[in-house]
Short mmCIF file of C-alpha atoms and ligand atoms in Angstrom, two decimals:
data_model
loop_
_atom_site.label_atom_id
_atom_site.label_comp_id
_atom_site.label_asym_id
_atom_site.label_seq_id
_atom_site.Cartn_x
_atom_site.Cartn_y
_atom_site.Cartn_z
CA MET K 8 155.10 -129.28 100.57
CA PRO K 9 154.77 -129.70 104.35
CA GLU K 10 154.10 -126.65 106.34
CA SER K 11 157.52 -126.68 108.04
CA ARG K 12 159.20 -126.31 104.67
CA CYS K 13 157.70 -122.94 103.96
CA LEU K 14 160.35 -120.33 103.66
CA GLN K 15 158.57 -117.51 105.44
CA GLY K 16 156.62 -119.35 108.14
CA ILE K 17 152.90 -119.96 108.61
CA TRP K 18 150.36 -117.56 110.01
CA SER K 19 148.57 -119.12 112.91
CA SER K 20 145.44 -116.97 113.12
CA PRO K 21 142.98 -116.49 110.28
CA TRP K 22 142.86 -112.82 111.19
CA ILE K 23 146.47 -112.38 110.24
CA PHE K 24 145.65 -113.61 106.77
CA ILE K 25 142.56 -111.39 106.61
CA PHE K 26 144.50 -108.28 107.67
CA ALA K 27 147.41 -108.97 105.38
CA ALA K 28 145.17 -109.72 102.34
CA SER K 29 142.95 -106.65 103.17
CA GLY K 30 146.13 -104.60 103.32
CA SER K 31 146.71 -105.56 99.70
CA ALA K 32 143.11 -105.18 98.66
CA VAL K 33 142.27 -101.85 100.34
CA GLY K 34 144.10 -98.92 98.72
CA LEU K 35 143.91 -96.28 96.09
CA GLY K 36 141.68 -98.66 94.11
CA ASN K 37 138.89 -98.08 96.64
CA ILE K 38 139.27 -94.42 97.38
CA TRP K 39 140.63 -93.02 94.13
CA ARG K 40 139.81 -95.41 91.32
CA PHE K 41 136.37 -96.76 92.37
CA PRO K 42 134.66 -93.33 92.71
CA TYR K 43 135.90 -91.97 89.44
CA LEU K 44 134.96 -95.08 87.54
CA LEU K 45 131.57 -94.95 89.19
CA GLY K 46 131.23 -91.32 88.09
CA GLU K 47 132.35 -92.01 84.51
CA ASN K 48 130.21 -95.11 84.02
CA GLY K 49 126.83 -93.71 85.13
CA GLY K 50 126.65 -94.58 88.82
CA GLY K 51 123.94 -97.14 89.67
CA ALA K 52 124.52 -99.46 86.68
CA PHE K 53 128.25 -99.67 87.38
CA LEU K 54 127.67 -100.22 91.14
CA PHE K 55 125.27 -103.04 90.44
CA VAL K 56 127.49 -104.82 87.91
CA TYR K 57 130.49 -104.24 90.18
CA CYS K 58 128.79 -106.01 93.14
CA VAL K 59 127.70 -108.92 90.94
CA CYS K 60 131.23 -109.17 89.49
CA LEU K 61 132.73 -109.21 92.99
CA LEU K 62 130.58 -112.19 93.88
CA LEU K 63 130.74 -114.14 90.66
CA VAL K 64 134.22 -113.31 89.38
CA GLY K 65 136.34 -111.58 91.94
CA LEU K 66 135.60 -113.81 94.95
CA PRO K 67 135.93 -117.24 93.25
CA ILE K 68 139.22 -116.10 91.68
CA LEU K 69 140.53 -114.76 94.93
CA MET K 70 139.74 -118.18 96.50
CA ALA K 71 141.43 -119.89 93.61
CA GLU K 72 144.59 -117.87 93.99
CA VAL K 73 144.77 -118.43 97.70
CA ALA K 74 144.07 -122.11 97.33
CA LEU K 75 146.78 -122.51 94.74
CA GLY K 76 149.29 -120.63 96.94
CA ARG K 77 148.47 -122.85 99.86
CA THR K 78 148.76 -126.06 97.87
CA VAL K 79 152.40 -125.48 96.97
CA ARG K 80 153.51 -122.90 99.52
CA SER K 81 155.92 -121.13 97.25
CA ASN K 82 156.03 -118.13 94.98
CA PRO K 83 153.77 -118.26 91.89
CA ILE K 84 156.58 -118.93 89.41
CA ASP K 85 157.88 -121.88 91.44
CA THR K 86 154.31 -122.96 92.16
CA VAL K 87 153.71 -123.53 88.49
CA ASN K 88 157.14 -125.16 88.03
CA ASP K 89 156.39 -127.48 90.90
CA LEU K 90 153.00 -128.47 89.49
CA SER K 91 154.49 -129.18 86.15
CA GLU K 92 157.24 -131.28 87.75
CA ARG K 93 154.53 -133.24 89.42
CA ARG K 94 153.06 -133.66 85.94
CA LEU K 95 149.80 -132.05 86.97
CA ILE K 96 150.16 -129.32 84.26
CA HIS K 97 152.23 -128.60 81.19
CA SER K 98 155.45 -126.66 81.62
CA ALA K 99 154.19 -123.94 79.22
CA TRP K 100 152.03 -122.71 82.08
CA VAL K 101 155.04 -121.01 83.55
CA PHE K 102 154.15 -118.18 81.23
CA VAL K 103 151.17 -117.34 83.47
CA PRO K 104 153.05 -116.20 86.57
CA TRP K 105 155.46 -114.24 84.42
CA LEU K 106 152.59 -112.42 82.89
CA ALA K 107 151.30 -111.85 86.40
CA GLY K 108 154.61 -110.43 87.58
CA VAL K 109 154.74 -108.07 84.64
CA THR K 110 151.21 -106.92 85.27
CA GLY K 111 151.98 -106.06 88.94
CA PHE K 112 155.08 -104.28 87.86
CA LEU K 113 153.20 -102.18 85.33
CA ILE K 114 150.40 -101.34 87.72
CA LEU K 115 152.95 -100.17 90.27
CA THR K 116 154.41 -97.67 87.81
CA PHE K 117 151.24 -95.57 87.93
CA TYR K 118 150.06 -96.59 91.41
CA SER K 119 153.20 -95.01 92.81
CA VAL K 120 152.60 -91.75 91.04
CA ILE K 121 149.00 -91.49 92.38
CA ALA K 122 150.19 -92.46 95.86
CA GLY K 123 152.58 -89.52 95.45
CA TRP K 124 149.52 -87.26 95.04
CA SER K 125 148.22 -88.57 98.37
CA MET K 126 151.56 -87.70 99.95
CA ALA K 127 151.53 -84.27 98.43
CA TYR K 128 148.06 -83.74 99.89
CA ILE K 129 149.26 -84.53 103.40
CA GLU K 130 151.55 -81.59 103.09
CA ARG K 131 148.86 -79.34 101.61
CA ALA K 132 146.40 -80.29 104.41
CA VAL K 133 148.81 -79.74 107.23
CA SER K 134 149.99 -76.39 105.91
CA GLY K 135 146.41 -75.18 105.97
CA GLN K 136 145.79 -74.92 102.23
CA PHE K 137 142.44 -76.69 102.51
CA VAL K 138 140.93 -74.22 104.93
CA GLY K 139 137.71 -72.77 103.48
CA ILE K 140 138.65 -73.94 99.98
CA SER K 141 136.07 -73.58 97.23
CA GLU K 142 135.41 -75.97 94.38
CA LEU K 143 137.46 -73.73 92.06
CA GLY K 144 140.25 -73.54 94.63
CA ALA K 145 140.37 -77.32 94.93
CA GLN K 146 140.45 -77.71 91.21
CA SER K 147 143.27 -75.26 90.78
CA MET K 148 145.19 -76.92 93.68
CA TYR K 149 144.93 -80.25 91.83
CA ASN K 150 145.93 -78.61 88.54
CA SER K 151 148.89 -77.00 90.07
CA LEU K 152 150.15 -80.34 91.43
CA LEU K 153 149.68 -81.95 88.07
CA SER K 154 151.50 -79.23 86.26
CA SER K 155 154.55 -79.66 88.45
CA PRO K 156 156.46 -82.73 87.33
CA ARG K 157 159.23 -81.92 89.81
CA GLU K 158 156.92 -82.12 92.82
CA MET K 159 155.29 -85.27 91.52
CA LEU K 160 158.73 -86.78 90.94
CA LEU K 161 159.74 -86.03 94.47
CA TRP K 162 156.72 -87.82 95.98
CA HIS K 163 156.90 -90.63 93.47
CA THR K 164 160.53 -91.22 94.38
CA LEU K 165 159.78 -91.10 98.08
CA PHE K 166 156.96 -93.55 97.75
CA MET K 167 159.01 -95.99 95.65
CA LEU K 168 161.79 -95.84 98.22
CA LEU K 169 159.32 -96.77 100.94
CA VAL K 170 157.98 -99.64 98.85
CA VAL K 171 161.47 -101.00 98.17
CA LEU K 172 162.49 -100.74 101.84
CA VAL K 173 159.41 -102.61 103.02
CA VAL K 174 159.54 -105.29 100.31
CA GLY K 175 163.27 -105.61 100.99
CA GLN K 176 162.33 -106.96 104.39
CA SER K 177 160.08 -110.02 104.66
CA VAL K 178 156.36 -109.46 103.89
CA THR K 179 154.99 -111.40 106.87
CA ARG K 180 156.73 -109.47 109.59
CA GLY K 181 155.07 -106.29 110.70
CA LEU K 182 152.75 -105.91 107.79
CA ALA K 183 149.69 -107.64 109.21
CA ALA K 184 150.26 -105.86 112.53
CA LEU K 185 150.28 -102.46 110.82
CA VAL K 186 147.12 -103.26 108.87
CA ARG K 187 145.44 -104.53 112.04
CA ILE K 188 145.59 -100.99 113.43
CA LEU K 189 145.32 -99.09 110.14
CA LEU K 190 142.23 -100.74 108.74
CA PRO K 191 139.81 -100.11 111.67
CA VAL K 192 141.12 -96.56 112.00
CA LEU K 193 140.61 -95.97 108.23
CA ILE K 194 137.02 -97.33 108.40
CA VAL K 195 136.17 -95.16 111.42
CA VAL K 196 137.53 -92.04 109.71
CA LEU K 197 135.67 -92.91 106.53
CA LEU K 198 132.44 -93.44 108.45
CA MET K 199 132.75 -90.05 110.10
CA LEU K 200 133.51 -88.37 106.81
CA ALA K 201 130.58 -90.11 105.21
CA GLY K 202 128.28 -88.86 107.91
CA PHE K 203 129.55 -85.34 107.48
CA ALA K 204 129.38 -85.49 103.68
CA LEU K 205 125.79 -86.83 103.72
CA TYR K 206 124.78 -84.09 106.13
CA LYS K 207 126.53 -81.24 104.36
CA GLY K 208 126.30 -82.40 100.81
CA ASN K 209 123.55 -83.35 98.43
CA ALA K 210 122.67 -86.83 99.80
CA TRP K 211 119.45 -87.13 97.76
CA GLU K 212 121.03 -86.55 94.41
CA ALA K 213 123.99 -88.78 95.37
CA ALA K 214 121.63 -91.60 96.36
CA GLN K 215 119.68 -91.25 93.05
CA PHE K 216 122.95 -91.42 91.19
CA LEU K 217 124.41 -94.39 93.12
CA PHE K 218 121.40 -96.62 93.45
CA ARG K 219 119.17 -95.99 90.38
CA TRP K 220 119.82 -97.65 87.10
CA SER K 221 118.07 -99.02 84.07
CA TRP K 222 118.89 -101.85 81.71
CA GLN K 223 119.89 -99.38 78.99
CA ASP K 224 122.80 -98.24 81.15
CA MET K 225 124.35 -101.78 81.17
CA THR K 226 126.66 -101.30 78.18
CA LEU K 227 129.65 -103.51 77.49
CA LYS K 228 131.89 -100.60 78.50
CA VAL K 229 130.33 -100.46 81.99
CA VAL K 230 130.64 -104.24 82.38
CA THR K 231 134.25 -104.25 81.22
CA ALA K 232 135.12 -101.42 83.61
CA ALA K 233 133.28 -103.10 86.50
CA ILE K 234 135.07 -106.40 86.03
CA GLY K 235 138.44 -104.67 85.71
CA GLN K 236 137.77 -102.80 88.91
CA ALA K 237 136.57 -105.94 90.77
CA LEU K 238 139.93 -107.60 89.93
CA PHE K 239 141.97 -104.51 90.57
CA SER K 240 140.32 -103.86 93.94
CA LEU K 241 140.66 -107.41 95.23
CA SER K 242 144.24 -107.52 93.99
CA VAL K 243 143.49 -110.59 91.89
CA GLY K 244 144.73 -111.61 88.46
CA MET K 245 148.41 -111.17 89.08
CA GLY K 246 149.24 -113.63 91.82
CA ALA K 247 149.52 -111.11 94.61
CA MET K 248 147.22 -113.26 96.77
CA PHE K 249 149.30 -116.38 96.11
CA ALA K 250 151.84 -115.16 98.51
CA TYR K 251 149.24 -114.74 101.26
CA GLY K 252 147.80 -118.18 100.57
CA ALA K 253 151.27 -119.60 100.92
CA TYR K 254 151.51 -118.35 104.50
CA MET K 255 148.03 -119.54 105.44
CA SER K 256 147.56 -122.50 107.79
CA LYS K 257 145.80 -125.63 106.51
CA ARG K 258 143.18 -125.44 109.15
CA MET K 259 141.72 -122.16 108.04
CA SER K 260 138.68 -121.94 105.78
CA ILE K 261 139.65 -120.24 102.52
CA ALA K 262 135.98 -119.46 101.78
CA SER K 263 135.26 -117.58 104.92
CA ALA K 264 138.58 -115.78 105.05
CA CYS K 265 138.30 -114.58 101.45
CA SER K 266 134.65 -113.57 101.80
CA THR K 267 135.63 -111.41 104.74
CA VAL K 268 138.38 -109.73 102.71
CA ALA K 269 135.89 -109.12 99.84
CA LEU K 270 133.36 -107.62 102.30
CA ILE K 271 135.91 -105.26 103.89
CA ASP K 272 137.04 -104.18 100.45
CA LEU K 273 133.46 -103.47 99.29
CA ALA K 274 132.65 -101.61 102.44
CA VAL K 275 135.67 -99.26 102.00
CA SER K 276 134.75 -98.58 98.38
CA LEU K 277 131.12 -97.90 99.22
CA LEU K 278 132.12 -95.50 102.00
CA ALA K 279 134.37 -93.62 99.59
CA GLY K 280 131.40 -93.32 97.22
CA LEU K 281 129.17 -92.06 100.04
CA ILE K 282 131.65 -89.37 100.79
CA ILE K 283 132.55 -88.18 97.38
CA PHE K 284 129.20 -88.05 95.54
CA PRO K 285 127.17 -86.02 98.09
CA LEU K 286 129.98 -83.44 97.99
CA ALA K 287 130.36 -83.54 94.22
CA PHE K 288 126.70 -82.87 93.65
CA ALA K 289 126.53 -80.19 96.33
CA PHE K 290 129.60 -78.32 94.98
CA HIS K 291 128.86 -78.93 91.26
CA ILE K 292 132.02 -80.95 90.65
CA ASN K 293 131.71 -82.89 87.40
CA VAL K 294 131.34 -86.52 88.46
CA GLN K 295 132.73 -87.61 85.07
CA SER K 296 135.94 -85.71 85.54
CA GLY K 297 138.05 -88.88 85.85
CA PRO K 298 141.11 -89.34 88.05
CA SER K 299 140.77 -85.91 89.61
CA LEU K 300 137.44 -86.64 91.31
CA THR K 301 138.69 -87.76 94.72
CA PHE K 302 141.45 -85.21 94.87
CA VAL K 303 139.17 -82.32 94.12
CA SER K 304 136.25 -83.37 96.30
CA LEU K 305 138.06 -84.34 99.50
CA PRO K 306 139.84 -81.00 100.20
CA ILE K 307 136.39 -79.36 100.25
CA ILE K 308 135.20 -81.50 103.08
CA PHE K 309 138.40 -81.03 105.08
CA GLY K 310 138.29 -77.34 104.38
CA SER K 311 134.95 -77.01 106.09
CA LEU K 312 135.60 -79.38 109.06
CA PRO K 313 136.36 -77.84 112.44
CA ALA K 314 139.81 -79.60 112.73
CA GLY K 315 140.20 -79.89 108.97
CA ARG K 316 143.93 -79.49 108.91
CA GLU K 317 144.60 -82.40 111.30
CA VAL K 318 141.83 -84.58 109.95
CA GLY K 319 142.83 -83.91 106.37
CA GLY K 320 146.49 -84.58 106.98
CA PHE K 321 145.70 -87.76 108.93
CA PHE K 322 143.34 -89.00 106.29
CA PHE K 323 145.89 -88.65 103.44
CA LEU K 324 148.50 -90.21 105.70
CA LEU K 325 146.16 -93.20 106.14
CA LEU K 326 145.57 -93.32 102.39
CA THR K 327 149.31 -93.31 101.73
CA ILE K 328 149.87 -96.13 104.14
CA ALA K 329 146.99 -98.04 102.61
CA ALA K 330 148.56 -97.49 99.23
CA LEU K 331 151.88 -98.69 100.52
CA THR K 332 150.50 -101.95 101.85
CA SER K 333 148.93 -102.53 98.43
CA ALA K 334 151.98 -101.53 96.42
CA ILE K 335 154.10 -104.02 98.37
CA SER K 336 152.03 -106.87 96.99
CA MET K 337 152.69 -105.80 93.42
CA LEU K 338 156.44 -106.14 93.81
CA GLU K 339 156.51 -109.13 96.10
CA LEU K 340 156.09 -111.75 93.42
CA PHE K 341 159.28 -111.06 91.56
CA VAL K 342 161.29 -110.24 94.66
CA ALA K 343 160.32 -113.47 96.39
CA TRP K 344 161.14 -115.39 93.23
CA LEU K 345 164.52 -113.80 92.68
CA HIS K 346 165.36 -114.43 96.36
CA GLU K 347 164.13 -117.97 96.54
CA LYS K 348 165.42 -119.17 93.17
CA TYR K 349 168.65 -117.21 92.74
CA TYR K 350 169.44 -116.37 96.32
CA ILE K 351 169.62 -112.69 95.51
CA ALA K 352 169.21 -110.71 98.72
CA ARG K 353 165.61 -109.42 99.01
CA MET K 354 166.81 -105.84 99.41
CA LYS K 355 168.99 -106.01 96.32
CA ALA K 356 166.20 -107.51 94.24
CA ALA K 357 163.68 -104.96 95.52
CA PHE K 358 166.06 -102.06 94.63
CA LEU K 359 166.71 -103.42 91.16
CA LEU K 360 163.01 -103.90 90.28
CA GLY K 361 162.01 -100.71 92.10
CA PHE K 362 164.43 -98.71 89.98
CA PHE K 363 162.78 -99.82 86.71
CA VAL K 364 159.32 -99.12 88.15
CA TRP K 365 160.51 -95.66 89.16
CA LEU K 366 161.87 -95.01 85.66
CA ILE K 367 158.59 -95.91 83.91
CA GLY K 368 156.76 -93.97 86.60
CA ILE K 369 158.52 -90.83 85.42
CA VAL K 370 156.99 -91.27 81.97
CA VAL K 371 153.60 -91.75 83.71
CA LEU K 372 153.94 -88.51 85.63
CA LEU K 373 155.01 -86.62 82.57
CA SER K 374 151.93 -87.90 80.75
CA PHE K 375 149.86 -85.65 83.10
CA ASN K 376 151.62 -82.53 81.85
CA HIS K 377 154.47 -82.19 79.25
CA TRP K 378 153.70 -85.47 77.47
CA ASP K 379 149.95 -85.31 77.61
CA SER K 380 149.67 -86.19 73.95
CA LYS K 381 147.42 -89.03 72.96
CA LEU K 382 149.53 -91.95 71.78
CA LEU K 383 147.21 -94.72 70.78
CA PHE K 384 143.38 -95.04 70.70
CA HIS K 385 143.11 -91.40 72.00
CA LEU K 386 144.90 -92.39 75.24
CA ASN K 387 147.89 -90.88 76.88
CA PHE K 388 150.58 -93.05 78.46
CA PHE K 389 148.90 -93.26 81.89
CA GLU K 390 145.51 -94.08 80.41
CA MET K 391 147.13 -96.75 78.18
CA LEU K 392 148.78 -98.41 81.14
CA ASP K 393 145.61 -98.29 83.15
CA LYS K 394 143.53 -99.79 80.38
CA LEU K 395 146.18 -102.32 79.36
CA THR K 396 146.44 -103.62 82.92
CA SER K 397 142.88 -103.61 84.10
CA HIS K 398 141.08 -104.30 80.81
CA ILE K 399 143.49 -106.81 79.34
CA LEU K 400 146.28 -108.13 81.57
CA LEU K 401 144.35 -108.60 84.82
CA PRO K 402 141.36 -110.34 83.16
CA LEU K 403 143.75 -112.44 81.04
CA GLY K 404 145.88 -113.39 84.09
CA ALA K 405 142.78 -114.14 86.16
CA MET K 406 141.26 -116.22 83.36
CA LEU K 407 144.42 -118.30 82.81
CA LEU K 408 144.83 -118.84 86.52
CA SER K 409 141.23 -119.92 86.88
CA VAL K 410 141.50 -122.31 83.91
CA LEU K 411 144.60 -123.77 85.50
CA VAL K 412 142.86 -124.24 88.87
CA ALA K 413 139.39 -125.39 87.62
CA TRP K 414 140.33 -127.55 84.60
CA PHE K 415 143.81 -128.87 85.22
CA LEU K 416 144.15 -129.45 88.97
CA PRO K 417 142.63 -132.66 90.15
CA ARG K 418 139.34 -131.97 91.87
CA SER K 419 140.45 -134.02 94.93
CA VAL K 420 143.40 -131.71 95.46
CA LEU K 421 141.09 -128.71 95.46
CA GLN K 422 138.49 -130.28 97.61
CA ASN K 423 141.18 -131.02 100.11
CA GLU K 424 142.45 -127.49 99.96
CA MET K 425 139.09 -125.84 100.19
CA VAL K 426 136.60 -126.37 102.95
CA ALA K 427 136.41 -130.11 103.19
CA LYS K 428 133.61 -130.05 105.67
CA LYS K 429 131.31 -127.58 103.89
CA SER K 430 130.80 -129.32 100.58
CA MET K 431 128.03 -126.92 99.43
CA CYS K 432 130.52 -124.19 99.62
CA PHE K 433 133.02 -126.08 97.56
CA GLN K 434 130.39 -126.87 94.89
CA TRP K 435 129.41 -123.22 94.68
CA TRP K 436 132.95 -122.08 94.28
CA TYR K 437 134.00 -124.79 91.84
CA TYR K 438 131.05 -124.45 89.45
CA THR K 439 130.98 -120.70 89.57
CA LEU K 440 134.66 -120.61 88.77
CA LYS K 441 134.34 -123.07 85.95
CA TYR K 442 131.08 -122.02 84.28
CA VAL K 443 130.65 -118.34 85.17
CA SER K 444 133.93 -116.64 86.02
CA ILE K 445 135.98 -118.13 83.18
CA PRO K 446 133.47 -117.54 80.38
CA VAL K 447 132.89 -113.99 81.57
CA LEU K 448 136.66 -113.32 81.69
CA VAL K 449 137.12 -114.80 78.16
CA LEU K 450 134.48 -112.38 76.90
CA VAL K 451 135.99 -109.43 78.77
CA THR K 452 139.53 -110.10 77.66
CA PHE K 453 138.33 -110.38 74.12
CA ALA K 454 136.32 -107.15 74.43
CA GLY K 455 139.41 -105.50 75.87
CA TRP K 456 141.49 -106.54 72.85
CA ILE K 457 139.02 -105.17 70.41
CA GLY K 458 139.14 -101.96 72.31
CA VAL K 459 135.67 -101.62 73.91
N1 LIG H 529 143.87 -103.75 95.32
C1 LIG H 529 144.70 -102.60 95.43
C2 LIG H 529 143.84 -101.36 95.49
O1 LIG H 529 142.65 -101.44 95.40
C3 LIG H 529 145.69 -102.50 94.28
C4 LIG H 529 146.49 -103.76 94.15
C5 LIG H 529 147.34 -104.33 95.02
C6 LIG H 529 146.45 -104.60 93.03
N2 LIG H 529 147.88 -105.45 94.55
C7 LIG H 529 147.35 -105.69 93.33
C8 LIG H 529 145.74 -104.57 91.87
C9 LIG H 529 147.50 -106.68 92.38
C10 LIG H 529 145.91 -105.58 90.95
C11 LIG H 529 146.72 -106.69 91.24
O2 LIG H 529 144.34 -100.25 95.67
#
């Protein structure tokens, strides 16, 4: 499809793509999910496998998604339809973008609840509740939020409203401009907090935890969690990056733009780790405590900073906006498709889908209190959704998408799409995707099914 036929317009500068894609990648996954998975999976071993997975699985698949998006310049569902009309693939492949859409939808149901925690913490920070807070105080503040479904519902509703309103508008406008300011500010704030945490906290023990590992620690559970997180953090495996590829100009190098996004994403996650672990070790917070880790550790640092109220409030505001720019990309797929295929107004489509996400989100937030019972495999509803999406659906979606790109699309189409001039780079990407990423994902999806 020629560039002029694209519905939403083409981004002229590679930086716009980088900012928009980083807006999707950087979010709660880096600051909330990464640290607690690191804590639960033994630190160094997880970090090492995670970095390897980013390079050998996450990045090649990110490039594949973007390349595919740019080839057809449409939403993922129509992309696959279009390819099958051109007889490049079988029409049964249309199942893949549907699976992707459902995955994004399900992730958003719990993502919105956690983003609601971040909003609740803005209020707590600004009202001075962090000042001089102890480890016990931070723990009970977190528990009191979790035991109040009403408050969580309020923030969850507000967050979903914001998501729907932004997705209801077009994704290209305004978003990259917002991230262009947000991202550097977030990184500077994280750098300052990391400096403070390393100085005030137990940097030595944190470093030992983060960077030391032995081969015995490399269990299948660690590998599965690391791959799931690599996909989650880069927003790949559900077609979110398709949309950004579709807006990308043909002159840009997909390889360098995607590597930059992956680097930014890794840097933010590492910074979050460098803030949370020195604090956790200094204040005897259990690093294996799961989803509470970030929300218990951070108030302590803000509580002891000179302008803790302002800095704390500002930080959680940044985190909420980062979560918003990620959440948008989870809903975009279905909204764009309903709009482009059935001419349903974007706002209407966004409200309709957002309503169902909101409803399921209510069950998620109740699973932290009234409905905390274990349903299946000793997991509550939130844990089930989290495992289902990151251990099964994302790897499955990423695998099918990579098979489609690497085995079904003609090599010449891809070579054209990639970096025609740098053939070494193309070879690396193509063979890694074909012979490393795909087999690894087959194994992980299989391991996910058998419940590792
Ligand atoms: N990457 C985001 C984060 O780290 C979450 C996210 C946005 C995502 N879009 C996605 C995860 C698509 C999986 C698939 O917070």
